[in-house]
Coordinates of C-alpha atoms in Angstrom, one line a residue:
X13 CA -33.3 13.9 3.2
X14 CA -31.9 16.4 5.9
X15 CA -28.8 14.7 6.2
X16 CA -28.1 15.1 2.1
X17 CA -29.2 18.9 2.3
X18 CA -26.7 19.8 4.6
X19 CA -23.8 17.5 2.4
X20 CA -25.0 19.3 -0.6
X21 CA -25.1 22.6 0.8
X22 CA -21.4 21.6 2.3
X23 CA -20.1 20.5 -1.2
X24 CA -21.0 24.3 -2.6
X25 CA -19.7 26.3 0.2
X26 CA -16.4 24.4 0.1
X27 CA -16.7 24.9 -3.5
X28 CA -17.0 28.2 -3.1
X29 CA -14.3 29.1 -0.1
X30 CA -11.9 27.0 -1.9
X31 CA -11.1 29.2 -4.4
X32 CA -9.2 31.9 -3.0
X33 CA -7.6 29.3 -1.2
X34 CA -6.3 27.8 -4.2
X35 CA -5.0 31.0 -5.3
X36 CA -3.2 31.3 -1.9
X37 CA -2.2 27.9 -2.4
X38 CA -0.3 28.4 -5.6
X39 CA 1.4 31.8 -4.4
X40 CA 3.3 29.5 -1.3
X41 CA 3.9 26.7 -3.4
X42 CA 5.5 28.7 -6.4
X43 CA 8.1 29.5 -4.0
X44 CA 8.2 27.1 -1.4
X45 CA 6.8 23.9 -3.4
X46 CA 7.0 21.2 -0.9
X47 CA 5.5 23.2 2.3
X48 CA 2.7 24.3 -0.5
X49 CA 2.2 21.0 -1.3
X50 CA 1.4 20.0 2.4
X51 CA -0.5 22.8 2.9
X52 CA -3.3 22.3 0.4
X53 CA -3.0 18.0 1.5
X54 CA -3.9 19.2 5.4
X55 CA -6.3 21.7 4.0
X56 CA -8.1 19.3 1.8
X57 CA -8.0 16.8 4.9
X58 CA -10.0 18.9 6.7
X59 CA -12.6 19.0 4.3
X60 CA -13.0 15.5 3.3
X61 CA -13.4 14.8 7.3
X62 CA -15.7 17.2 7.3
X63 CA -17.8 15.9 4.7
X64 CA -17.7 12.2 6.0
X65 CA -18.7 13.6 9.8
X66 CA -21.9 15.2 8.0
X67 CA -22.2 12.3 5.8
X68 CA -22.7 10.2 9.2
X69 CA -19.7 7.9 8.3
X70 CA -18.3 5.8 11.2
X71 CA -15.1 5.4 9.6
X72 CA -12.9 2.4 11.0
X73 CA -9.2 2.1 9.7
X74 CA -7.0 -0.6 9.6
X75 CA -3.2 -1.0 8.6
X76 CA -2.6 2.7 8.6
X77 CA 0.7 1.6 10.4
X78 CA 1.4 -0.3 6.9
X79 CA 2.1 3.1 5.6
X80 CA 5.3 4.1 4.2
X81 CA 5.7 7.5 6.1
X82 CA 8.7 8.8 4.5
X83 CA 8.7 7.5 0.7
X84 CA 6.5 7.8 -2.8
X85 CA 4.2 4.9 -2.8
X86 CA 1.5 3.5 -5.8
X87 CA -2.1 3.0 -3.5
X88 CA -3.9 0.8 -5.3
X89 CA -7.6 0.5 -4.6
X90 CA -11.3 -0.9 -5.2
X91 CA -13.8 1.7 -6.8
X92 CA -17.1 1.9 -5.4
X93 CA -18.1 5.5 -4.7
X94 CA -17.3 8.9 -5.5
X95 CA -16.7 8.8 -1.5
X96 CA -13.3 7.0 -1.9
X97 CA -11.2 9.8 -2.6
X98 CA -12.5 11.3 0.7
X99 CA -12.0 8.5 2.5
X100 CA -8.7 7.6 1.9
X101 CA -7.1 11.1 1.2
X102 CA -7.3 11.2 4.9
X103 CA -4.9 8.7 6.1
X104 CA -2.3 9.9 3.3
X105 CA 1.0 11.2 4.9
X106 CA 2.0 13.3 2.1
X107 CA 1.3 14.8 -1.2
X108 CA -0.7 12.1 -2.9
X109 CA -1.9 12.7 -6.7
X110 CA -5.1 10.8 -7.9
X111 CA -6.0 9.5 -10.9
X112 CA -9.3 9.7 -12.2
X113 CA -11.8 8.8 -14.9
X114 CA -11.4 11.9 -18.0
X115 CA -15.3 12.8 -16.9
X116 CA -14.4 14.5 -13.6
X117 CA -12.1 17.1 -15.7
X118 CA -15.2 18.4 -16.4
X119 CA -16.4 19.2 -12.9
X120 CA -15.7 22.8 -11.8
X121 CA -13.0 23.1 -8.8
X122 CA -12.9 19.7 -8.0
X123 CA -10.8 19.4 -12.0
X124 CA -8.4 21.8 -9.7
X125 CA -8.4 20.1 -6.8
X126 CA -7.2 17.1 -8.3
X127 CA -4.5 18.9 -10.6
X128 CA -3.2 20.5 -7.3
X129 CA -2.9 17.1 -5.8
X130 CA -0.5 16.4 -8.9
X131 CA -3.1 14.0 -10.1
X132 CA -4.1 13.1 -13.8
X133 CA -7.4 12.4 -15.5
X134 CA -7.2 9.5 -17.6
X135 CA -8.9 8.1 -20.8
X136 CA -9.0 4.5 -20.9
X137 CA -10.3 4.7 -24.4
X138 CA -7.3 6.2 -25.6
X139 CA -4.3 4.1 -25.3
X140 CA -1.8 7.4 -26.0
X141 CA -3.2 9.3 -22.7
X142 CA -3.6 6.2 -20.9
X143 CA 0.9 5.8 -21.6
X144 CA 1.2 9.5 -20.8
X145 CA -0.5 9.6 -17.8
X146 CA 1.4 6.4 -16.6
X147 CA 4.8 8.1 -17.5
X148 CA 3.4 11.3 -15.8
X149 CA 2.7 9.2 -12.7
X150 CA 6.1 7.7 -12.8
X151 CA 7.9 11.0 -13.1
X152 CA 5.9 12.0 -9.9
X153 CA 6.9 9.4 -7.5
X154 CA 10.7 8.9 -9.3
X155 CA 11.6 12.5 -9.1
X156 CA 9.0 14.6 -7.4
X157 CA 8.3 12.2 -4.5
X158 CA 5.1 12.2 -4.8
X159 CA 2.3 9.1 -4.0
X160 CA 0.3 7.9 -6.5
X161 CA -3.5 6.6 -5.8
X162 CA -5.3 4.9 -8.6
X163 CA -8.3 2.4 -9.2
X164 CA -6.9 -0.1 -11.8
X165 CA -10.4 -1.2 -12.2
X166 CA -10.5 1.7 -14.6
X167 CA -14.4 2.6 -13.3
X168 CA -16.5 2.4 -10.3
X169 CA -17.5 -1.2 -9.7
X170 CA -21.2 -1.6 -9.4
X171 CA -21.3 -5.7 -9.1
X172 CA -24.0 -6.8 -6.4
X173 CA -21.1 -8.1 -5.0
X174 CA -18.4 -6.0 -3.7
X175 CA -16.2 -8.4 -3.6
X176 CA -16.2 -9.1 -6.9
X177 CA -14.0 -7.1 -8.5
X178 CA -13.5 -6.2 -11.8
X179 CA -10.3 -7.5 -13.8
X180 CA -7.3 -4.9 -12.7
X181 CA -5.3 -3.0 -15.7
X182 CA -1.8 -4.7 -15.1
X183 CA -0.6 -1.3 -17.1
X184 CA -1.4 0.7 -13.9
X185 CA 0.9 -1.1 -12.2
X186 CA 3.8 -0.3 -14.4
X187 CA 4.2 3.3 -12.1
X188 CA 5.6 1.0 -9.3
X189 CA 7.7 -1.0 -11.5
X190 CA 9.2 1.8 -13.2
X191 CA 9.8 3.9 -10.6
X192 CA 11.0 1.6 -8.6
X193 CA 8.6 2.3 -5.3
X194 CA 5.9 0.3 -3.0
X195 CA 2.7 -0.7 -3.5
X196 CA -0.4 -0.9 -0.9
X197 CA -3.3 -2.1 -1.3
X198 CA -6.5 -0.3 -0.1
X199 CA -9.6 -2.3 0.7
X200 CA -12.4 0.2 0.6
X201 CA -15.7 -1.8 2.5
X202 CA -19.2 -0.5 2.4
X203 CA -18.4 2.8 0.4
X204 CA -20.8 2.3 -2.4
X205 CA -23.7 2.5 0.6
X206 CA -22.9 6.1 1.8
X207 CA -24.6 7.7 -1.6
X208 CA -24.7 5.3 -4.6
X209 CA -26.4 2.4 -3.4
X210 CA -29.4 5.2 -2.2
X211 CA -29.1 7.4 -5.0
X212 CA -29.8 10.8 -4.8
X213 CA -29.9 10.4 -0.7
X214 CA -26.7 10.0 2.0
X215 CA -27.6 7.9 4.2
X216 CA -24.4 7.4 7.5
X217 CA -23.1 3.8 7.4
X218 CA -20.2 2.7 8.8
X219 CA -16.9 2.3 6.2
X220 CA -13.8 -0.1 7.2
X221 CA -10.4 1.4 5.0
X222 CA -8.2 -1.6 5.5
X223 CA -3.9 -0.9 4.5
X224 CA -2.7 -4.0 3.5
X225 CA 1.5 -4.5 3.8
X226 CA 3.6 -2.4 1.4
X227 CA 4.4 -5.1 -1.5
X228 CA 8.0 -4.7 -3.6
X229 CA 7.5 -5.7 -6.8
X230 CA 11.1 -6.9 -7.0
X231 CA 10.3 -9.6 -4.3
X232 CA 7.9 -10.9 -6.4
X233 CA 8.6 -14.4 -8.1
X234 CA 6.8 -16.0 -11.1
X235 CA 3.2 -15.1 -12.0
X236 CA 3.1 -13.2 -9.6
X237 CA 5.6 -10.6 -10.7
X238 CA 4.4 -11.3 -14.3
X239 CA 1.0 -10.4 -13.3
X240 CA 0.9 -8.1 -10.4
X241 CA -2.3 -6.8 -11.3
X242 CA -3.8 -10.2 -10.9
X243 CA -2.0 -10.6 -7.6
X244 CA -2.6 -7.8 -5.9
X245 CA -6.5 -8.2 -6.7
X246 CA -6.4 -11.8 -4.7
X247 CA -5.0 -10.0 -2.0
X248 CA -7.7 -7.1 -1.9
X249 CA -10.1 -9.5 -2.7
X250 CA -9.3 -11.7 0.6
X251 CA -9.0 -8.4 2.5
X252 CA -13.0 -7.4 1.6
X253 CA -14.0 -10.4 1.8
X254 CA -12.8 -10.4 5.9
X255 CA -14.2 -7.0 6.6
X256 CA -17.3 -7.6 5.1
X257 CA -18.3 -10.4 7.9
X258 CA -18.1 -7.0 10.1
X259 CA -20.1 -4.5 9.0

């Protein structure tokens, strides 16, 4: 109970603080973009590390070498918690926009946070938004440079199972395709444990955040290029299944 006091009362004062610092945030990056961008990535870094130290997360990574340092990349992940954004947005290099369920736009700051991230909410009832995110997304890694991160299992997976996952939109993987950049596979393990699987305490468990190798879709052959979607689930699948013999 203590443990998710302190979280809570975290959330609101970075809530809070965060505010001026977007406004700071938007002053550097009208006129230096790039180094604004950076700026609110560390910033928001900070945070999130902060939140998963009071959360009592013993975080183990793996692969983070498997990370393009200097180029645009398409993460594609699994979806179990509403910790995964902190949990990964840590290990990002650069800029990295986000793309997530239409619900969240409607959660004060945090809407913000992820529009400053050059992320998109997305409604995968609507099959118009759903193309203009995509070719939103494309434009940001083709000509803005920036990452992409997206859960293709279009919402949080709550199978028994984490393993099982849920079939992958292959349409989310069109922003690698089309823009001609890298995909890596994210194997979040244990997430849904921190918060949801305890619901409405946070309870500290330890998280492995496995980076599996960057995967050009060009290189592909057969169904597997046909059907990325399908193949990079076998691969997170395989990677989840090996981390979840240790935790």
């Amino acid at each position: 109970m203590l443990r998710t006091i302190i979280c809570a009362l975290y959330v609101v004062i970075v809530f809070i603080i965060s505010l001026p610092i977007l406004g700071i945030e938007w002053l550097i990056a009208r006129k230096w973009p790039n180094a604004g961008d950076r700026s609110f990535l560390h910033i928001l870094q900070g945070f999130s590390r902060g939140l998963l130290f009071l959360s009592g997360v013993k975080l183990t990574v793996k692969g983070k070498e498997n990370i393009p340092p200097d180029e645009p990349v398409l993460y594609i992940g699994n979806h179990r918690s509403l910790f995964d954004l902190p949990l990964t947005i840590i290990n990002c290099p650069g800029p990295t926009g986000y793309i997530a369920k239409k619900e969240l736009e409607k959660v004060p700051v945090l809407n913000i946070w992820i529009r400053r991230l050059h992320g998109y909410f997305i409604d995968r009832e609507d099959v118009r938004n759903g193309l203009k995110v995509i070719l939103a997304s494309i434009d940001q890694v083709k000509n803005n440079h920036i990452s992409m991160f997206i859960f293709p299992e279009g919402t949080r997976n709550r199978n028994a199972d984490e393993t099982e996952l849920l079939e992958f939109h292959e349409g989310s993987f069109k922003i690698a395709t089309k823009s001609g950049c890298r995909i890596v596979p994210v194997a979040i393990s244990g997430s849904q444990d921190i918060f949801e699987g305890h619901f409405p305490y946070v309870h500290a468990r330890r998280i492995i955040v496995e980076y599996g190798n960057p995967i050009d879709p060009t290189e592909l052959t057969g169904d597997d290029k046909k059907f990325i979607g399908r193949y990079v689930r076998s691969l997170l699948t395989g990677m989840l299944k090996k981390n979840e013999k240790e935790l």
